Coordinates of C-alpha atoms in Angstrom, one line a residue:
M209 CA 6.4 -14.6 -14.2
N210 CA 2.9 -13.9 -15.2
A211 CA 0.2 -12.1 -13.4
T212 CA -2.5 -13.8 -15.5
S213 CA -2.4 -17.6 -15.8
T214 CA -2.7 -19.3 -19.2
P215 CA -5.9 -21.2 -19.6
Q216 CA -5.6 -24.9 -19.2
P217 CA -7.5 -27.5 -21.3
G218 CA -11.1 -27.4 -20.1
Q219 CA -10.6 -24.0 -18.5
A220 CA -12.8 -21.3 -20.2
V221 CA -10.8 -18.1 -19.2
P222 CA -7.5 -17.3 -17.5
T223 CA -7.3 -16.1 -13.9
V224 CA -5.6 -13.0 -12.5
K225 CA -3.1 -13.7 -9.9
L226 CA -2.0 -12.0 -6.5
L227 CA 1.5 -10.8 -5.9
I228 CA 2.8 -11.7 -2.6
D229 CA 6.4 -11.5 -1.5
G230 CA 7.7 -11.4 -5.1
E231 CA 5.6 -14.4 -6.4
F232 CA 2.6 -14.3 -8.7
V233 CA 0.3 -16.8 -7.0
D234 CA -3.1 -18.3 -7.4
S235 CA -5.6 -17.2 -4.8
R236 CA -7.3 -19.8 -2.5
T237 CA -10.4 -17.9 -2.3
S238 CA -13.8 -19.4 -3.3
E239 CA -15.2 -15.9 -4.5
W240 CA -14.4 -14.7 -8.1
R241 CA -15.6 -12.1 -10.5
D242 CA -15.6 -12.1 -14.2
I243 CA -13.7 -9.3 -16.0
V244 CA -15.9 -8.4 -19.0
N245 CA -15.3 -6.6 -22.2
P246 CA -17.9 -3.7 -22.0
A247 CA -18.3 -3.6 -25.8
T248 CA -19.0 -7.3 -26.3
Q249 CA -19.7 -8.8 -22.9
Q250 CA -16.9 -11.3 -23.6
V251 CA -15.4 -12.7 -20.4
L252 CA -11.6 -11.9 -20.7
A253 CA -10.5 -13.4 -17.3
R254 CA -11.6 -14.1 -13.8
V255 CA -10.3 -12.1 -10.7
P256 CA -10.2 -13.4 -7.2
F257 CA -11.5 -11.8 -4.2
A258 CA -8.6 -12.4 -1.8
T259 CA -9.0 -14.0 1.6
V260 CA -8.2 -11.9 4.8
D261 CA -5.3 -14.3 5.3
E262 CA -4.0 -13.5 1.8
V263 CA -4.3 -9.7 2.7
D264 CA -2.4 -10.3 5.9
A265 CA 0.3 -12.3 4.0
A266 CA 0.8 -9.4 1.6
V267 CA 1.1 -6.9 4.3
R268 CA 3.5 -8.9 6.3
A269 CA 5.6 -9.5 3.3
A270 CA 5.7 -5.7 2.8
Q271 CA 6.7 -5.3 6.5
A272 CA 9.5 -7.8 6.2
A273 CA 10.8 -6.2 3.0
Y274 CA 10.7 -2.7 4.6
A275 CA 13.4 -3.7 7.1
T276 CA 16.0 -3.7 4.2
W277 CA 14.3 -1.6 1.6
K278 CA 14.3 1.6 3.7
N279 CA 18.1 1.5 3.8
V280 CA 18.5 1.2 0.1
P281 CA 20.3 4.3 -1.1
I282 CA 18.0 6.8 -2.8
A283 CA 20.0 6.6 -6.1
A284 CA 19.5 2.8 -6.3
R285 CA 15.7 3.3 -5.8
M286 CA 15.7 5.9 -8.5
R287 CA 17.6 3.7 -10.9
I288 CA 14.8 1.1 -10.6
M289 CA 12.3 3.8 -11.4
L290 CA 14.3 4.8 -14.4
K291 CA 14.3 1.1 -15.7
F292 CA 10.5 0.9 -14.9
Q293 CA 9.7 4.0 -16.9
D294 CA 11.7 2.7 -19.9
L295 CA 9.7 -0.6 -19.7
V296 CA 6.4 1.2 -19.5
R297 CA 7.2 3.4 -22.5
T298 CA 8.3 0.3 -24.5
N299 CA 5.2 -1.6 -23.7
L300 CA 2.7 1.2 -23.7
T301 CA 0.8 0.2 -26.9
R302 CA 0.4 -3.4 -25.7
I303 CA -0.9 -2.4 -22.2
A304 CA -3.2 0.1 -23.9
K305 CA -4.9 -2.7 -25.9
T306 CA -5.6 -4.6 -22.7
L307 CA -6.9 -1.5 -21.0
T308 CA -9.3 -0.9 -23.9
A309 CA -10.4 -4.5 -23.9
E310 CA -11.4 -4.5 -20.2
Q311 CA -12.4 -0.9 -19.5
G312 CA -13.8 0.3 -22.8
K313 CA -11.8 3.4 -23.5
T314 CA -10.6 4.2 -27.0
L315 CA -7.1 3.3 -27.8
P316 CA -5.8 6.8 -27.9
D317 CA -7.5 7.5 -24.4
A318 CA -6.0 4.4 -23.0
E319 CA -2.6 5.3 -24.3
G320 CA -3.2 8.7 -22.5
D321 CA -4.2 6.9 -19.3
I322 CA -0.9 5.1 -19.3
F323 CA 1.2 8.2 -20.3
R324 CA -0.3 10.4 -17.5
G325 CA 0.8 7.8 -15.1
L326 CA 4.2 7.4 -16.8
E327 CA 4.8 11.2 -16.2
V328 CA 4.5 10.5 -12.4
V329 CA 7.1 7.6 -12.7
E330 CA 9.4 9.9 -14.5
H331 CA 8.9 12.4 -11.6
A332 CA 9.7 9.7 -9.2
C333 CA 13.1 9.5 -10.8
S334 CA 13.9 12.9 -9.4
V335 CA 13.0 12.1 -5.7
G336 CA 16.5 12.9 -4.6
T337 CA 15.8 16.6 -4.7
L338 CA 12.1 16.1 -3.5
Q339 CA 13.1 14.3 -0.4
L340 CA 15.6 16.9 0.9
G341 CA 15.4 18.0 4.4
E342 CA 16.4 21.4 6.0
F343 CA 19.4 22.5 7.9
A344 CA 19.9 25.5 10.1
E345 CA 23.5 26.1 11.5
N346 CA 24.2 27.6 15.0
V347 CA 20.6 28.1 16.1
A348 CA 22.0 28.3 19.6
G349 CA 25.6 28.4 20.8
G350 CA 27.2 25.5 19.0
V351 CA 23.8 23.9 18.1
D352 CA 22.5 22.8 14.7
T353 CA 19.1 21.8 13.8
Y354 CA 18.1 19.8 10.8
T355 CA 15.2 17.7 9.5
L356 CA 15.2 14.2 7.8
R357 CA 12.4 12.9 5.6
Q358 CA 12.1 9.2 6.4
P359 CA 9.8 6.6 5.1
L360 CA 6.7 5.5 7.0
G361 CA 6.7 1.7 6.4
V362 CA 4.0 -0.3 4.8
C363 CA 1.6 1.9 2.6
A364 CA -1.4 0.8 0.7
G365 CA -3.3 2.0 -2.4
I366 CA -7.0 1.4 -3.5
T367 CA -7.7 2.4 -7.1
P368 CA -10.7 2.9 -9.3
F369 CA -12.0 1.4 -12.5
N370 CA -11.8 4.5 -14.6
F371 CA -8.1 4.8 -14.7
P372 CA -6.5 1.4 -14.2
A373 CA -3.1 2.5 -15.3
M374 CA -2.8 6.1 -14.3
I375 CA -4.0 5.9 -10.7
P376 CA -1.9 2.9 -9.7
L377 CA 1.1 4.7 -11.2
W378 CA 0.2 7.8 -9.2
M379 CA 0.7 5.7 -6.0
F380 CA 3.2 2.8 -5.8
P381 CA 6.1 4.4 -7.6
M382 CA 6.2 7.5 -5.4
A383 CA 5.6 5.4 -2.3
I384 CA 8.4 2.9 -3.1
V385 CA 10.9 5.5 -4.3
C386 CA 10.5 7.2 -1.0
G387 CA 11.6 4.0 0.8
N388 CA 8.2 2.5 1.7
T389 CA 6.8 -0.8 0.8
F390 CA 3.3 -1.0 -0.8
V391 CA 0.2 -3.3 -1.1
L392 CA -2.0 -2.3 -4.0
K393 CA -5.7 -3.2 -4.4
P394 CA -6.6 -2.5 -8.0
S395 CA -10.3 -2.2 -9.2
E396 CA -11.8 -5.6 -9.4
Q397 CA -13.6 -4.5 -12.7
D398 CA -10.4 -4.1 -14.7
P399 CA -7.2 -5.3 -13.0
M400 CA -5.5 -6.8 -16.0
S401 CA -3.8 -3.7 -17.4
T402 CA -2.8 -2.8 -13.8
M403 CA -1.2 -6.2 -13.4
E404 CA 0.8 -5.8 -16.6
L405 CA 2.3 -2.6 -15.1
V406 CA 3.1 -4.6 -11.9
E407 CA 4.8 -7.2 -13.9
L408 CA 7.1 -4.5 -15.5
A409 CA 7.9 -3.1 -12.0
V410 CA 9.1 -6.5 -10.8
Q411 CA 11.1 -6.8 -14.2
A412 CA 12.6 -3.4 -13.5
G413 CA 14.1 -4.7 -10.2
V414 CA 11.5 -4.0 -7.5
P415 CA 12.7 -6.5 -4.9
K416 CA 10.3 -9.1 -3.5
G417 CA 7.9 -7.9 -0.9
V418 CA 8.3 -4.3 -1.7
L419 CA 5.2 -4.3 -4.0
N420 CA 2.4 -6.7 -3.3
V421 CA -1.0 -7.0 -5.0
V422 CA -4.3 -8.2 -3.7
H423 CA -7.8 -8.1 -5.4
G424 CA -11.2 -7.9 -4.0
G425 CA -14.1 -5.9 -2.7
K426 CA -15.2 -4.5 0.7
E427 CA -13.8 -7.2 2.7
V428 CA -10.3 -6.7 1.3
V429 CA -10.6 -2.9 1.6
D430 CA -11.6 -3.2 5.3
A431 CA -8.7 -5.7 5.9
I432 CA -6.3 -3.0 4.6
C433 CA -7.8 -0.3 6.5
T434 CA -7.8 -2.0 9.8
H435 CA -4.3 -4.0 9.5
P436 CA -2.1 -2.9 12.3
L437 CA 1.0 -2.8 10.1
V438 CA -0.3 -0.5 7.5
K439 CA 0.8 3.0 8.0
A440 CA -0.7 5.1 5.2
I441 CA -3.6 4.5 2.7
S442 CA -4.1 6.3 -0.7
F443 CA -7.6 6.1 -2.2
V444 CA -9.1 7.3 -5.5
G445 CA -12.8 6.5 -6.3
S446 CA -16.5 7.2 -5.3
T447 CA -17.4 9.5 -2.3
A448 CA -19.2 6.7 -0.5
V449 CA -16.3 4.4 -0.6
G450 CA -13.8 7.1 -0.1
T451 CA -15.4 8.3 3.1
H452 CA -15.6 4.8 4.4
V453 CA -11.9 4.3 3.7
Y454 CA -10.9 7.6 5.3
E455 CA -13.1 7.2 8.4
L456 CA -12.0 3.5 9.0
G457 CA -8.4 4.0 8.2
S458 CA -8.2 7.2 10.4
K459 CA -10.0 5.4 13.2
H460 CA -7.2 2.7 13.1
G461 CA -4.4 5.2 13.1
K462 CA -3.5 5.3 9.4
R463 CA -2.6 8.4 7.5
V464 CA -5.2 8.5 4.7
Q465 CA -5.8 10.6 1.5
S466 CA -9.1 10.1 -0.2
M467 CA -9.8 11.6 -3.6
M468 CA -13.4 11.3 -4.3
G469 CA -16.5 12.3 -6.2
A470 CA -16.9 15.6 -8.3
K471 CA -19.3 17.7 -10.2
N472 CA -17.0 19.7 -12.4
H473 CA -18.3 23.0 -13.9
A474 CA -17.1 24.9 -17.0
V475 CA -18.1 28.6 -17.0
V476 CA -18.3 30.1 -20.3
L477 CA -18.1 33.9 -20.8
P478 CA -19.5 35.3 -24.1
D479 CA -16.1 36.7 -25.1
A480 CA -14.5 33.2 -25.1
N481 CA -13.2 31.8 -28.4
R482 CA -16.4 30.1 -29.6
E483 CA -15.1 27.3 -31.6
Q484 CA -12.3 26.3 -29.2
T485 CA -14.6 26.5 -26.3
I486 CA -17.3 24.2 -27.8
N487 CA -14.7 21.7 -28.9
A488 CA -13.3 21.7 -25.3
L489 CA -16.7 21.2 -23.7
V490 CA -17.5 18.3 -26.1
G491 CA -14.1 16.6 -25.5
A492 CA -14.2 17.1 -21.8
G493 CA -17.8 16.2 -21.4
F494 CA -18.1 13.1 -23.5
G495 CA -14.5 11.7 -23.8
A496 CA -13.9 8.4 -22.0
A497 CA -17.7 8.1 -22.0
G498 CA -17.8 10.7 -19.2
Q499 CA -16.0 8.3 -16.8
R500 CA -13.4 10.7 -15.7
C501 CA -13.3 12.2 -12.2
M502 CA -12.3 15.4 -13.8
A503 CA -14.9 15.3 -16.7
T504 CA -16.8 18.4 -17.4
S505 CA -20.4 17.4 -16.5
V506 CA -21.8 20.9 -16.1
A507 CA -21.6 23.8 -18.5
V508 CA -22.6 27.3 -17.2
L509 CA -23.3 29.6 -20.1
V510 CA -23.1 33.2 -19.0
G511 CA -25.1 36.0 -20.7
D512 CA -25.1 35.7 -24.4
A513 CA -23.2 32.5 -24.4
R514 CA -26.4 30.7 -23.8
D515 CA -27.0 31.2 -27.5
W516 CA -24.2 28.6 -28.2
L517 CA -26.3 25.7 -27.1
P518 CA -27.5 24.6 -30.5
E519 CA -23.9 24.5 -31.9
L520 CA -22.8 22.6 -28.8
A521 CA -25.4 20.0 -29.3
A522 CA -24.6 19.6 -33.0
K523 CA -21.0 19.1 -32.3
A524 CA -21.8 16.4 -29.6
K525 CA -24.3 14.7 -32.0
A526 CA -21.5 14.2 -34.6
L527 CA -19.3 12.2 -32.2
K528 CA -18.8 8.6 -33.2
V529 CA -20.0 6.0 -30.7
N530 CA -18.4 2.5 -31.2
A531 CA -16.1 0.0 -29.5
G532 CA -12.9 1.5 -28.1
D533 CA -10.7 -0.5 -30.4
Q534 CA -12.3 0.7 -33.6
P535 CA -10.6 3.5 -35.6
G536 CA -12.2 6.9 -35.3
T537 CA -14.1 6.1 -32.1
D538 CA -14.9 9.2 -30.0
V539 CA -17.2 7.6 -27.3
G540 CA -16.8 4.1 -26.2
P541 CA -18.9 1.9 -23.9
L542 CA -19.6 2.4 -20.2
V543 CA -17.6 0.0 -18.0
S544 CA -20.5 -2.3 -17.1
R545 CA -24.2 -3.0 -17.5
T546 CA -24.7 -1.7 -14.0
A547 CA -23.0 1.6 -14.9
K548 CA -25.1 1.8 -18.1
A549 CA -28.3 1.2 -16.0
R550 CA -27.4 3.9 -13.5
V551 CA -26.8 6.5 -16.2
L552 CA -30.1 5.7 -18.0
S553 CA -31.9 6.0 -14.7
L554 CA -30.5 9.4 -14.0
I555 CA -31.4 10.6 -17.6
E556 CA -35.0 9.4 -17.1
A557 CA -35.0 11.3 -13.7
G558 CA -33.9 14.4 -15.6
V559 CA -36.7 14.2 -18.0
K560 CA -39.3 13.6 -15.1
E561 CA -38.0 16.5 -13.2
G562 CA -38.5 18.9 -16.0
A563 CA -35.2 19.4 -17.7
T564 CA -35.1 19.7 -21.4
L565 CA -33.4 16.8 -23.2
V566 CA -31.5 18.7 -26.0
L567 CA -29.7 15.6 -27.1
D568 CA -30.8 12.0 -26.3
G569 CA -28.1 9.3 -26.4
R570 CA -30.2 6.5 -24.8
D571 CA -31.1 4.7 -28.0
V572 CA -27.6 4.7 -29.7
K573 CA -27.1 1.7 -31.9
V574 CA -23.6 0.3 -32.6
P575 CA -23.7 -2.2 -35.4
G576 CA -21.9 -5.5 -34.5
Y577 CA -22.0 -4.6 -30.8
D578 CA -25.6 -5.1 -29.9
D579 CA -24.6 -6.2 -26.3
G580 CA -22.3 -3.2 -25.6
N581 CA -22.8 -0.8 -22.7
F582 CA -23.3 2.2 -25.0
V583 CA -24.9 5.5 -24.1
G584 CA -24.4 8.3 -26.6
P585 CA -23.7 11.9 -25.9
T586 CA -26.6 13.4 -23.9
I587 CA -27.2 17.1 -23.2
F588 CA -29.8 18.6 -20.9
S589 CA -30.8 22.3 -20.7
D590 CA -33.1 24.2 -18.3
V591 CA -31.5 22.4 -15.5
K592 CA -32.2 23.5 -11.8
T593 CA -29.7 22.9 -9.1
D594 CA -32.0 20.7 -7.1
M595 CA -32.5 18.3 -10.0
S596 CA -31.1 14.7 -9.6
I597 CA -28.9 15.1 -12.8
Y598 CA -27.1 18.1 -11.1
T599 CA -26.9 16.8 -7.4
H600 CA -25.6 13.4 -8.5
E601 CA -22.3 12.6 -10.2
I602 CA -23.7 10.8 -13.3
F603 CA -20.3 9.4 -14.5
G604 CA -21.5 9.0 -18.0
P605 CA -21.6 10.9 -21.3
V606 CA -24.2 13.4 -20.0
L607 CA -23.7 17.1 -20.0
V608 CA -26.1 19.4 -18.1
V609 CA -26.3 23.1 -19.0
L610 CA -27.2 25.9 -16.6
T611 CA -27.2 29.6 -17.3
A612 CA -26.0 32.7 -15.3
D613 CA -26.5 36.3 -15.9
S614 CA -23.0 37.4 -14.9
L615 CA -19.6 36.0 -13.8
D616 CA -20.4 36.8 -10.2
D617 CA -23.6 34.6 -10.5
A618 CA -21.6 31.7 -12.1
I619 CA -19.0 31.9 -9.3
A620 CA -21.7 31.8 -6.7
L621 CA -23.4 28.8 -8.4
V622 CA -20.1 26.8 -8.6
N623 CA -19.1 27.7 -4.9
A624 CA -22.6 26.5 -3.7
N625 CA -21.9 23.0 -5.1
P626 CA -20.6 20.7 -2.4
Y627 CA -17.8 19.3 -4.7
G628 CA -14.5 21.0 -5.3
N629 CA -12.4 18.8 -7.6
G630 CA -12.0 20.9 -10.8
V631 CA -13.5 23.8 -12.6
G632 CA -12.8 25.7 -15.9
L633 CA -13.3 29.2 -17.1
F634 CA -13.5 30.2 -20.8
T635 CA -12.7 33.8 -21.5
Q636 CA -10.4 36.1 -23.4
S637 CA -10.4 38.5 -20.4
G638 CA -7.4 38.4 -18.1
A639 CA -9.2 40.5 -15.5
A640 CA -12.1 38.0 -15.5
A641 CA -9.7 35.1 -15.2
R642 CA -7.9 36.7 -12.3
K643 CA -11.1 37.4 -10.5
F644 CA -12.3 33.7 -11.2
Q645 CA -9.2 32.0 -9.9
S646 CA -9.2 34.2 -6.8
E647 CA -12.8 33.7 -5.7
I648 CA -13.7 30.2 -6.9
D649 CA -13.6 27.7 -4.1
V650 CA -12.3 24.7 -6.1
G651 CA -9.0 22.8 -5.8
Q652 CA -8.0 22.8 -9.5
V653 CA -8.8 25.6 -11.8
G654 CA -8.4 25.6 -15.6
I655 CA -8.4 28.8 -17.7
N656 CA -9.4 28.0 -21.1
I657 CA -8.5 24.4 -20.2
P658 CA -11.5 22.0 -19.5
I659 CA -9.7 19.3 -17.5
P660 CA -7.1 21.1 -15.3
V661 CA -5.2 18.1 -14.0
P662 CA -1.8 19.4 -13.2
V663 CA 1.5 17.9 -14.5
P664 CA 3.5 15.9 -11.8
F665 CA 5.7 18.8 -10.8
F666 CA 2.6 20.2 -9.0
S667 CA 0.2 18.3 -6.7
F668 CA -3.3 17.2 -7.5
T669 CA -5.4 19.5 -5.2
G670 CA -9.1 18.7 -5.1
S671 CA -10.9 20.1 -2.1
R672 CA -14.1 20.3 -0.1
G673 CA -16.5 17.3 -0.9
S674 CA -14.0 15.9 -3.4
K675 CA -11.2 15.3 -1.0
L676 CA -10.4 14.0 2.6
G677 CA -7.0 14.4 4.0
D678 CA -4.8 17.5 3.5
L679 CA -2.2 16.1 1.1
G680 CA -2.9 15.1 -2.5
P681 CA -1.4 12.4 -4.8
Y682 CA 1.9 13.1 -6.7
G683 CA 3.9 16.2 -6.8
K684 CA 5.6 17.7 -3.6
Q685 CA 2.5 16.9 -1.4
V686 CA 2.8 13.1 -2.0
V687 CA 6.4 13.1 -0.8
Q688 CA 5.1 14.7 2.3
F689 CA 2.4 12.0 2.5
Y690 CA 4.7 9.1 2.1
T691 CA 7.4 10.4 4.6
Q692 CA 7.6 11.5 8.1
T693 CA 9.7 14.4 9.3
K694 CA 12.3 13.8 12.0
T695 CA 13.9 16.9 13.6
V696 CA 17.4 16.6 15.0
T697 CA 19.0 19.2 17.4
A698 CA 22.6 18.5 17.8
R699 CA 25.7 19.9 19.7
W700 CA 29.2 18.4 19.4
F701 CA 32.1 18.9 21.8
D702 CA 35.8 18.6 21.4
D703 CA 37.4 15.8 23.5
D704 CA 39.4 18.4 25.6
A705 CA 36.4 20.8 26.1
T706 CA 35.8 21.8 29.6
A707 CA 32.4 20.8 30.9
G708 CA 30.1 23.6 31.9
P709 CA 27.8 23.7 34.9
V710 CA 24.6 21.6 35.2
N711 CA 21.9 23.4 33.0
T712 CA 18.4 22.9 34.6
T713 CA 16.7 25.4 32.1
I714 CA 15.6 24.7 28.5
R715 CA 17.8 27.5 27.2
L716 CA 20.7 26.2 25.1
H717 CA 22.7 29.5 24.9

């Protein structure tokens, strides 16, 4: 059992396999993509773009497995997840090294990527209480009503490059433990760490056909969205693709959740703890090279807090840019040359549109990694809301700084932005914090916390332009997403009960 084949004599690199009906198999496709180390441009492996027939085979394997998996007792499903979380924890360091090699994150950040997904697996182990229905006795004469939470059938997940461990672990463990079967399409840019997790799931006892994996691009995505046997689709990624998935999947009768783009603000009041706030802004703005959907990409300095800009720039300038596997690295490379070119073009647009480039990371040099996709921490001030660096999600180590005269002005600025993924407020005033959390129109709010991703006991709750669909990943909401409610109204009679008259009304009492 191996999700990546061993190179044969004369074969330059290994190939990533598909998982269909419990078997890791080579794709029959003629279309392949290189998986490239973003720090060195070394080709690590090749990933297939699966054929439509292979997608169909994966879905049909999931449908066949569903017939028996849906009847497996909840406790048995939970025990598989308990074994799975133990295997993930045991192999976390090894998987993190793979993740760093293919995605570029620092090793500590890669370990955090896996750990945040592991927390959801651990939460899946308590699905017995999450999947409880409701019961009301004697709602009418001798009549009881109760609800059952039952699985949907074949579900699918489409995951992004920036969290190749966490996001898949948000999806398939919860879907499977609720009694569904699953078809996963990882990012084609960095699927190797995802496949290592999938191998562990199979090792933990996930039966054949319950979890399947296909790789590819738009053709594979469209095949999933239009397949008649797929009941629900979970997506995390860019706004353009997320909108396409939501519209195409919904059009074909699927239940869809799309978590999409963001422009996350951090509002800083002058009474905030200065050192802690600046450290938080720098970590949230430039960690993971800014390639987090919850990264702080906009700082709004209110009143006298605008005087903190020089100190913020100095702290950012001191960050160490290097390959992710090198000790002490703060900022690793962007995932691809294409990503780097896009970030550089937006920085250039910011300069041309009149923003002040306080810190320029375009010419950063990393000794020994001349071909790496590196961009250093970059800060703009004097930014206007109609500039490209504000209206676009840069997805790189770029922080844009705006100013506001008051908390009310800052709230209005944030609420005018079309995205609603995450926002932070830095203050020591409880009254200001309460006003902010009440009036801000953003799904996830942090108070003195820059990246307010909730723990798995709560649901991820992005809103507005950052989310399509009414239920989010993990937490109580995802159990609702991966199950359907059946309501039963029942009356029982004793064998010797005397029959009453024919009832032609809808009254039961």
